[in-house]
XYZ file of C-alpha atoms in Angstrom:
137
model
C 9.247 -15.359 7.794
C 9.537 -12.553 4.950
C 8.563 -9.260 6.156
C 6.831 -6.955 3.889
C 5.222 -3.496 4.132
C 1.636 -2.893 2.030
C 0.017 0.551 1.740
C -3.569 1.173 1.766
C -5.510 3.904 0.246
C -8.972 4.525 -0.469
C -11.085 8.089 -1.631
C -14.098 6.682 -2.579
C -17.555 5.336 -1.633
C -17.012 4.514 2.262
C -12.968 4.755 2.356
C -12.918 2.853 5.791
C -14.887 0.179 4.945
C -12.490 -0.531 1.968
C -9.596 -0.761 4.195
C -11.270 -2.913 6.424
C -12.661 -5.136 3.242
C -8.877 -4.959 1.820
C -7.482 -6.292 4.856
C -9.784 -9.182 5.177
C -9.021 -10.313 2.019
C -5.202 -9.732 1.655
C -5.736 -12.141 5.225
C -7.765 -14.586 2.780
C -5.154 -14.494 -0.053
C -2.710 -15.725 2.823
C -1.014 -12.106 4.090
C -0.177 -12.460 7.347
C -1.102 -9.312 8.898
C 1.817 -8.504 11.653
C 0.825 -5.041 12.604
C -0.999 -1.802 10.965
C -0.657 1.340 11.636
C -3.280 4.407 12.592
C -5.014 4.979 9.395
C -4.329 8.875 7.811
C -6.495 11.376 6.120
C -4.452 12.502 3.400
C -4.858 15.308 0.408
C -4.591 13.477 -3.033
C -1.201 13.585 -5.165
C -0.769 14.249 -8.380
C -4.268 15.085 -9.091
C -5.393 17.353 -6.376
C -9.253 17.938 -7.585
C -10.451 14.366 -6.152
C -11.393 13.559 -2.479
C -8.979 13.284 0.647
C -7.652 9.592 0.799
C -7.453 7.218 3.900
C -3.979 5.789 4.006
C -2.343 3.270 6.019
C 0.191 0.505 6.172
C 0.688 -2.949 7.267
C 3.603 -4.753 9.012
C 3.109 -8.817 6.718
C 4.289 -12.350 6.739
C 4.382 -13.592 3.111
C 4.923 -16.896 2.506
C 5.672 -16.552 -1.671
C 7.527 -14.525 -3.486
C 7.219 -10.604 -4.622
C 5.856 -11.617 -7.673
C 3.083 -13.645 -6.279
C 2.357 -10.894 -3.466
C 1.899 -8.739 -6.686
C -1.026 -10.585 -7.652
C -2.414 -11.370 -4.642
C -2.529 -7.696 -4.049
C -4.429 -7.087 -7.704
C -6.332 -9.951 -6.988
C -7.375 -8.055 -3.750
C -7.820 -4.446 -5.797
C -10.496 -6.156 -7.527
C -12.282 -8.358 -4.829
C -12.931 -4.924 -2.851
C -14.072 -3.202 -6.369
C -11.696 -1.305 -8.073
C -12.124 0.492 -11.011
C -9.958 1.715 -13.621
C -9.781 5.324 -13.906
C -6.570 7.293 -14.529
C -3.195 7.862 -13.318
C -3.592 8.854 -10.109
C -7.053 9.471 -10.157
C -9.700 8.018 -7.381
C -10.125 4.816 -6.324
C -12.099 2.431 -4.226
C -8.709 0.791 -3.006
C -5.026 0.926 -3.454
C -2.959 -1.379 -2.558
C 1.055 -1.167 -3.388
C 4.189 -2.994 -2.351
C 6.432 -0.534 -0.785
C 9.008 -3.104 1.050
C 9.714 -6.736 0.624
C 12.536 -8.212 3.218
C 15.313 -6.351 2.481
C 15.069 -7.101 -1.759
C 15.401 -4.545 -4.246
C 13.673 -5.249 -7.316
C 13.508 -4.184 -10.647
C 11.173 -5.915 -12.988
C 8.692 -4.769 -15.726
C 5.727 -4.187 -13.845
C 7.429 -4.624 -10.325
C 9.773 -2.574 -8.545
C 10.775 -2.862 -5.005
C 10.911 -0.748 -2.538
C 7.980 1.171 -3.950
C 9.387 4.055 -6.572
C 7.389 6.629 -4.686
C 8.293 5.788 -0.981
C 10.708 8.642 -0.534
C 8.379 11.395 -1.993
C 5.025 10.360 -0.231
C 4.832 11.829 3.213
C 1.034 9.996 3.101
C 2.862 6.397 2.897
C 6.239 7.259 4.980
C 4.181 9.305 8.060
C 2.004 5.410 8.962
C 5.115 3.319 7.475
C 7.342 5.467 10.436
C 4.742 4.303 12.987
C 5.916 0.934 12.487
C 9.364 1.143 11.916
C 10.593 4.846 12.599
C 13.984 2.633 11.921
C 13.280 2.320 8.157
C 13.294 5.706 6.415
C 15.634 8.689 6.947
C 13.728 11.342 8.265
């Protein structure tokens, strides 16, 4: 079993209901959903003039490798409806690698654990729920 941890985020349209659509269909792209945690009402970063976000993360069981959980999770981005905007900007759905077993990985267009995890109190507060273990505080 690989363990991997996904973030969610959504400040669009009806943010819960992309979650909810995101998970299904991370589930029918063959992620294993372990455990979640509570989902967050976050201020956007970066680009503050947008909507609050919903965040969350999920616990996985990934059967391939971090490449192909890369496009399952694009795949996924555009199933629920995203749209291209700009960095940072708002969005239907997010949905980001932040930790793949215990791999560090840097590739062009792939880099593992997530090059944002340490700064992003809105992906470390629901990623502590699960493993309070994982992060320095």
């Amino acid at each position: 079993m690989t363990i991997c941890y996904l973030a969610l985020g959504s400040n669009l349209g009806n943010r819960g209901a992309y979650l909810a659509q995101a998970r299904a269909e991370l589930a029918a792209y063959g992620v294993r959903i372990l455990r979640q945690s509570t989902v967050h009402e976050t201020e956007p970063f970066g680009v503050r003039d947008q909507p609050p976000f919903l965040n969350q993360v999920l616990e996985v069981d990934w059967p391939g490798t971090p490449r192909d959980l890369l496009v399952a999770v694009k795949a996924v981005e555009a199933a629920v409806g995203r749209k291209a905007t700009y960095r940072w900007g708002p969005r239907e759905i997010d949905v980001d690698i932040l930790l793949f077993d215990h791999l560090s990985i840097h590739e062009k267009g792939l880099t593992i654990p997530h090059p944002g995890l340490r700064e992003r109190e809105f992906v470390r507060a629901p990623l502590r729920e699960l493993r309070p273990d994982i992060l320095d505080s």
